[in-house]
CSV table of C-alpha atoms in Angstrom, one decimal:
chain,number,residue,atom,x,y,z
A,1,UNK,CA,0.0,0.0,0.0
A,2,UNK,CA,1.7,3.2,1.1
A,3,UNK,CA,5.4,3.4,1.9
A,4,UNK,CA,5.1,6.1,4.5
A,5,UNK,CA,1.6,5.8,6.1
A,6,UNK,CA,0.3,2.9,8.1
A,7,UNK,CA,-3.3,1.7,8.2
A,8,UNK,CA,-5.2,0.4,11.2
A,9,UNK,CA,-8.8,-0.7,10.8
A,10,UNK,CA,-11.2,-1.3,13.7
A,11,UNK,CA,-13.4,-4.0,12.3
A,12,UNK,CA,-16.7,-4.3,14.0
A,13,UNK,CA,-18.9,-7.4,13.9
A,14,UNK,CA,-22.0,-5.2,13.8
A,15,UNK,CA,-23.2,-1.6,14.2
A,16,UNK,CA,-23.0,-0.5,17.8
A,17,UNK,CA,-20.1,-2.7,19.1
A,18,UNK,CA,-17.9,0.3,19.8
A,19,UNK,CA,-15.5,0.6,16.9
A,20,UNK,CA,-15.8,4.4,16.5
A,21,UNK,CA,-15.2,4.8,20.3
A,22,UNK,CA,-12.1,2.6,20.0
A,23,UNK,CA,-10.8,4.6,17.1
A,24,UNK,CA,-11.2,7.9,18.9
A,25,UNK,CA,-9.7,6.5,22.1
A,26,UNK,CA,-6.6,5.5,20.1
A,27,UNK,CA,-6.5,9.0,18.6
A,28,UNK,CA,-6.5,10.6,22.0
A,29,UNK,CA,-3.7,8.3,23.2
A,30,UNK,CA,-1.6,9.2,20.2
A,31,UNK,CA,-2.3,12.9,20.7
A,32,UNK,CA,-1.3,12.6,24.4
A,33,UNK,CA,2.0,11.0,23.2
A,34,UNK,CA,2.8,14.0,21.2
A,35,UNK,CA,1.5,13.1,17.7
A,36,UNK,CA,-0.6,15.5,15.8
A,37,UNK,CA,-4.0,13.8,15.3
A,38,UNK,CA,-6.8,15.1,13.2
A,39,UNK,CA,-10.4,13.8,12.7
A,40,UNK,CA,-11.0,13.5,9.0
A,41,UNK,CA,-14.5,12.1,9.3
A,42,UNK,CA,-16.7,11.1,12.2
A,43,UNK,CA,-20.3,9.8,12.5
A,44,UNK,CA,-21.1,10.5,16.1
A,45,UNK,CA,-24.9,9.9,15.7
A,46,UNK,CA,-25.5,12.1,18.7
A,47,UNK,CA,-24.0,9.6,21.1
A,48,UNK,CA,-22.7,11.3,24.3
A,49,UNK,CA,-19.7,9.0,24.8
A,50,UNK,CA,-18.5,9.5,21.2
A,51,UNK,CA,-18.9,13.3,21.5
A,52,UNK,CA,-16.9,13.2,24.7
A,53,UNK,CA,-14.0,11.3,23.0
A,54,UNK,CA,-13.9,14.0,20.3
A,55,UNK,CA,-13.2,16.7,22.9
A,56,UNK,CA,-9.8,18.3,22.3
A,57,UNK,CA,-9.2,16.7,18.9
A,58,UNK,CA,-8.9,18.8,15.8
A,59,UNK,CA,-11.6,18.1,13.3
A,60,UNK,CA,-11.0,18.7,9.5
A,61,UNK,CA,-13.9,20.5,7.8
A,62,UNK,CA,-15.7,18.2,5.3
A,63,UNK,CA,-15.8,18.9,1.6
A,64,UNK,CA,-19.2,19.4,-0.1
A,65,UNK,CA,-20.4,17.1,-2.9
A,66,UNK,CA,-23.2,18.4,-5.1
A,67,UNK,CA,-25.5,15.8,-6.5
A,68,UNK,CA,-29.0,16.1,-8.1
A,69,UNK,CA,-29.5,19.6,-6.7
A,70,UNK,CA,-28.5,18.7,-3.1
A,71,UNK,CA,-25.3,19.2,-1.2
A,72,UNK,CA,-23.7,16.4,0.8
A,73,UNK,CA,-20.8,16.5,3.3
A,74,UNK,CA,-17.9,14.1,2.9
A,75,UNK,CA,-14.4,13.4,3.9
A,76,UNK,CA,-11.9,15.9,2.5
A,77,UNK,CA,-8.7,13.9,1.8
A,78,UNK,CA,-6.9,16.8,0.3
A,79,UNK,CA,-7.5,19.0,3.4
A,80,UNK,CA,-6.4,16.1,5.7
A,81,UNK,CA,-3.1,15.7,3.7
A,82,UNK,CA,-2.5,19.5,3.7
A,83,UNK,CA,-3.1,19.6,7.5
A,84,UNK,CA,0.4,18.2,8.1
A,85,UNK,CA,-1.0,15.7,10.7
A,86,UNK,CA,0.8,12.6,11.8
A,87,UNK,CA,-2.5,10.6,12.1
A,88,UNK,CA,-5.9,11.0,10.5
A,89,UNK,CA,-9.0,9.3,12.0
A,90,UNK,CA,-11.6,8.4,9.3
A,91,UNK,CA,-14.8,6.8,10.5
A,92,UNK,CA,-17.0,4.6,8.2
A,93,UNK,CA,-14.4,3.4,5.6
A,94,UNK,CA,-17.2,1.6,3.6
A,95,UNK,CA,-18.8,4.7,2.1
A,96,UNK,CA,-19.4,6.0,-1.4
A,97,UNK,CA,-19.6,9.7,-2.2
A,98,UNK,CA,-23.1,10.9,-3.1
A,99,UNK,CA,-22.2,11.2,-6.7
A,100,UNK,CA,-20.7,7.7,-6.6
A,101,UNK,CA,-17.4,9.0,-8.2
A,102,UNK,CA,-15.3,8.1,-5.2
A,103,UNK,CA,-15.2,5.4,-2.5
A,104,UNK,CA,-13.9,6.5,0.9
A,105,UNK,CA,-11.3,3.8,0.9
A,106,UNK,CA,-9.8,5.4,-2.2
A,107,UNK,CA,-9.6,8.7,-0.4
A,108,UNK,CA,-7.9,6.9,2.5
A,109,UNK,CA,-5.4,5.3,0.1
A,110,UNK,CA,-4.5,8.8,-1.1
A,111,UNK,CA,-3.8,9.9,2.5
A,112,UNK,CA,-1.6,6.8,3.1
A,113,UNK,CA,0.4,7.5,-0.1
A,114,UNK,CA,1.0,11.0,1.2
A,115,UNK,CA,2.8,9.4,4.2
A,116,UNK,CA,0.1,10.0,6.9
A,117,UNK,CA,-1.1,7.2,9.2
A,118,UNK,CA,-4.8,6.4,9.1
A,119,UNK,CA,-7.0,4.8,11.8
A,120,UNK,CA,-10.4,3.9,10.4
A,121,UNK,CA,-13.5,1.8,11.1
A,122,UNK,CA,-15.9,-0.5,9.3
A,123,UNK,CA,-18.2,-3.5,9.8
A,124,UNK,CA,-17.4,-7.0,8.6
A,125,UNK,CA,-20.6,-7.0,6.5
A,126,UNK,CA,-18.9,-4.4,4.2
A,127,UNK,CA,-15.9,-6.5,3.3
A,128,UNK,CA,-16.1,-7.5,-0.3
A,129,UNK,CA,-15.7,-11.2,0.3
A,130,UNK,CA,-18.1,-11.2,3.2
A,131,UNK,CA,-20.8,-8.9,1.9
A,132,UNK,CA,-23.0,-11.5,0.2
A,133,UNK,CA,-22.8,-14.0,3.1
A,134,UNK,CA,-23.8,-11.2,5.6
A,135,UNK,CA,-26.7,-10.1,3.4
A,136,UNK,CA,-28.1,-13.6,2.9
A,137,UNK,CA,-27.8,-14.4,6.6
A,138,UNK,CA,-29.3,-11.2,8.0
A,139,UNK,CA,-31.7,-10.3,5.1
A,140,UNK,CA,-30.2,-6.8,4.9
A,141,UNK,CA,-28.1,-6.0,1.8
A,142,UNK,CA,-25.1,-3.6,1.7
A,143,UNK,CA,-24.2,-1.4,-1.2
A,144,UNK,CA,-20.9,0.0,-0.1
A,145,UNK,CA,-17.9,-2.4,0.2
A,146,UNK,CA,-14.2,-2.3,0.7
A,147,UNK,CA,-11.7,-4.6,-1.0
A,148,UNK,CA,-10.3,-7.3,1.3
A,149,UNK,CA,-6.7,-6.6,0.2
A,150,UNK,CA,-6.9,-3.0,1.2
A,151,UNK,CA,-8.0,-3.8,4.7
A,152,UNK,CA,-5.4,-6.6,5.0
A,153,UNK,CA,-2.6,-4.2,3.9
A,154,UNK,CA,-2.7,-2.8,7.4
A,155,UNK,CA,-3.4,-3.9,11.0
A,156,UNK,CA,-6.9,-5.1,11.8
A,157,UNK,CA,-8.3,-4.9,15.3
A,158,UNK,CA,-11.5,-6.9,15.8
A,159,UNK,CA,-14.2,-5.1,17.9
A,160,UNK,CA,-17.0,-7.4,19.1
A,161,UNK,CA,-19.6,-7.7,21.8
A,162,UNK,CA,-21.5,-10.8,23.0
A,163,UNK,CA,-24.9,-10.8,21.3
A,164,UNK,CA,-26.8,-10.3,24.6
A,165,UNK,CA,-24.7,-7.4,25.5
A,166,UNK,CA,-25.2,-5.6,22.2
A,167,UNK,CA,-28.9,-6.3,22.3
A,168,UNK,CA,-29.0,-4.7,25.8
A,169,UNK,CA,-27.2,-1.6,24.3
A,170,UNK,CA,-29.8,-1.4,21.6
A,171,UNK,CA,-32.7,-1.8,24.0
A,172,UNK,CA,-31.3,1.1,26.1
A,173,UNK,CA,-31.4,3.4,23.1
A,174,UNK,CA,-27.6,3.7,22.8
A,175,UNK,CA,-27.5,2.5,19.2
A,176,UNK,CA,-30.9,3.3,17.6
A,177,UNK,CA,-33.4,6.0,18.2
A,178,UNK,CA,-36.2,5.0,20.5
A,179,UNK,CA,-38.7,4.4,17.7
A,180,UNK,CA,-36.4,1.9,16.0
A,181,UNK,CA,-35.4,-0.3,18.9
A,182,UNK,CA,-38.2,-2.9,18.5
A,183,UNK,CA,-37.6,-3.3,14.8
A,184,UNK,CA,-33.9,-3.5,15.2
A,185,UNK,CA,-34.0,-6.2,17.8
A,186,UNK,CA,-36.5,-8.2,15.8
A,187,UNK,CA,-34.7,-8.0,12.5
A,188,UNK,CA,-31.0,-7.4,11.9
A,189,UNK,CA,-30.0,-7.6,15.5
A,190,UNK,CA,-31.5,-11.0,16.3
A,191,UNK,CA,-29.1,-12.9,18.5
A,192,UNK,CA,-28.6,-15.6,15.9
A,193,UNK,CA,-27.6,-12.9,13.3
A,194,UNK,CA,-25.1,-11.3,15.7
A,195,UNK,CA,-23.5,-14.6,16.5
A,196,UNK,CA,-23.2,-15.4,12.8
A,197,UNK,CA,-21.6,-12.0,12.1
A,198,UNK,CA,-19.1,-12.5,14.9
A,199,UNK,CA,-18.2,-15.9,13.5
A,200,UNK,CA,-17.8,-14.5,10.0
A,201,UNK,CA,-15.5,-11.7,11.3
A,202,UNK,CA,-13.3,-14.2,13.2
A,203,UNK,CA,-13.2,-16.5,10.2
A,204,UNK,CA,-12.2,-13.6,7.9
A,205,UNK,CA,-9.3,-12.8,10.1
A,206,UNK,CA,-8.3,-16.4,10.1
A,207,UNK,CA,-8.7,-16.6,6.3
A,208,UNK,CA,-11.6,-19.1,6.4
A,209,UNK,CA,-14.6,-16.8,5.7
A,210,UNK,CA,-15.8,-18.6,2.6
A,211,UNK,CA,-16.0,-22.0,4.3
A,212,UNK,CA,-17.6,-20.6,7.4
A,213,UNK,CA,-20.0,-18.5,5.4
A,214,UNK,CA,-21.2,-21.5,3.4
A,215,UNK,CA,-21.7,-23.5,6.6
A,216,UNK,CA,-23.7,-20.7,8.2
A,217,UNK,CA,-25.9,-20.4,5.2
A,218,UNK,CA,-26.5,-24.2,5.2
A,219,UNK,CA,-27.3,-24.2,8.9
A,220,UNK,CA,-29.7,-21.2,8.7
A,221,UNK,CA,-31.5,-22.3,5.5
A,222,UNK,CA,-35.0,-22.9,7.1
A,223,UNK,CA,-34.9,-19.5,8.9
A,224,UNK,CA,-33.7,-17.7,5.8
A,225,UNK,CA,-36.5,-19.2,3.7
A,226,UNK,CA,-39.1,-18.1,6.3
A,227,UNK,CA,-37.7,-14.6,6.4
A,228,UNK,CA,-37.8,-14.3,2.6
A,229,UNK,CA,-41.5,-15.3,2.5
A,230,UNK,CA,-42.6,-13.2,5.4
A,231,UNK,CA,-40.4,-10.1,5.1
A,232,UNK,CA,-38.7,-9.9,1.6
A,233,UNK,CA,-36.0,-7.4,1.2
A,234,UNK,CA,-35.9,-6.1,4.8
A,235,UNK,CA,-34.3,-2.7,4.7
A,236,UNK,CA,-32.0,-1.3,7.4
A,237,UNK,CA,-34.3,0.6,9.7
A,238,UNK,CA,-34.4,4.4,9.3
A,239,UNK,CA,-32.5,6.3,12.0
A,240,UNK,CA,-29.9,3.5,12.5
A,241,UNK,CA,-26.8,4.7,14.3
A,242,UNK,CA,-24.2,2.7,12.5
């Protein structure tokens, strides 16, 4: 990948496990050790603990992308490079610009080539080799994805929570807005889905994601058939705090 910059990815097993918090905590540690750390992109979703971790860190202003008469904010890789920082924090690596001309991982690649370190986050369901398995298991598809080889070019830190612990976080309103809690627990965040995503993440790190994914699909076939007949094409609930 880049000769000068190093990549570290906090890989979450599911939304809400704490990958953004972990990224920001590392950024604060590096800043306390004398490195210049800037936040290139953050999705705090209004969570108090995330906002608290942002305190004292320099945040790069986003660039504006015009698309179909609307304006969208996005990560400004050029501004991050020009900042002269040692480390750039970039949340949500699996993201496409509104006009679909750039993927965020491509912007991060530019930052790495410029010699800056990048610490980033993503969920296992957005890995290119895992995306289809995750969609078929959970019933929720994913458009954005990141090439496996890009993530593997740096260090990967797995961020996971036991299924019951994550479901308690969701029930408390820490991950979803109050109106979405019931639907989230009944659909994507069913305990069986969370355990399967955790297994997929660990298998990907071990290099056995394909075999494990096929086994999970075979084991879950009766449930998947029922979900397709009763709730085809379940979308991710609106207001999700990913």
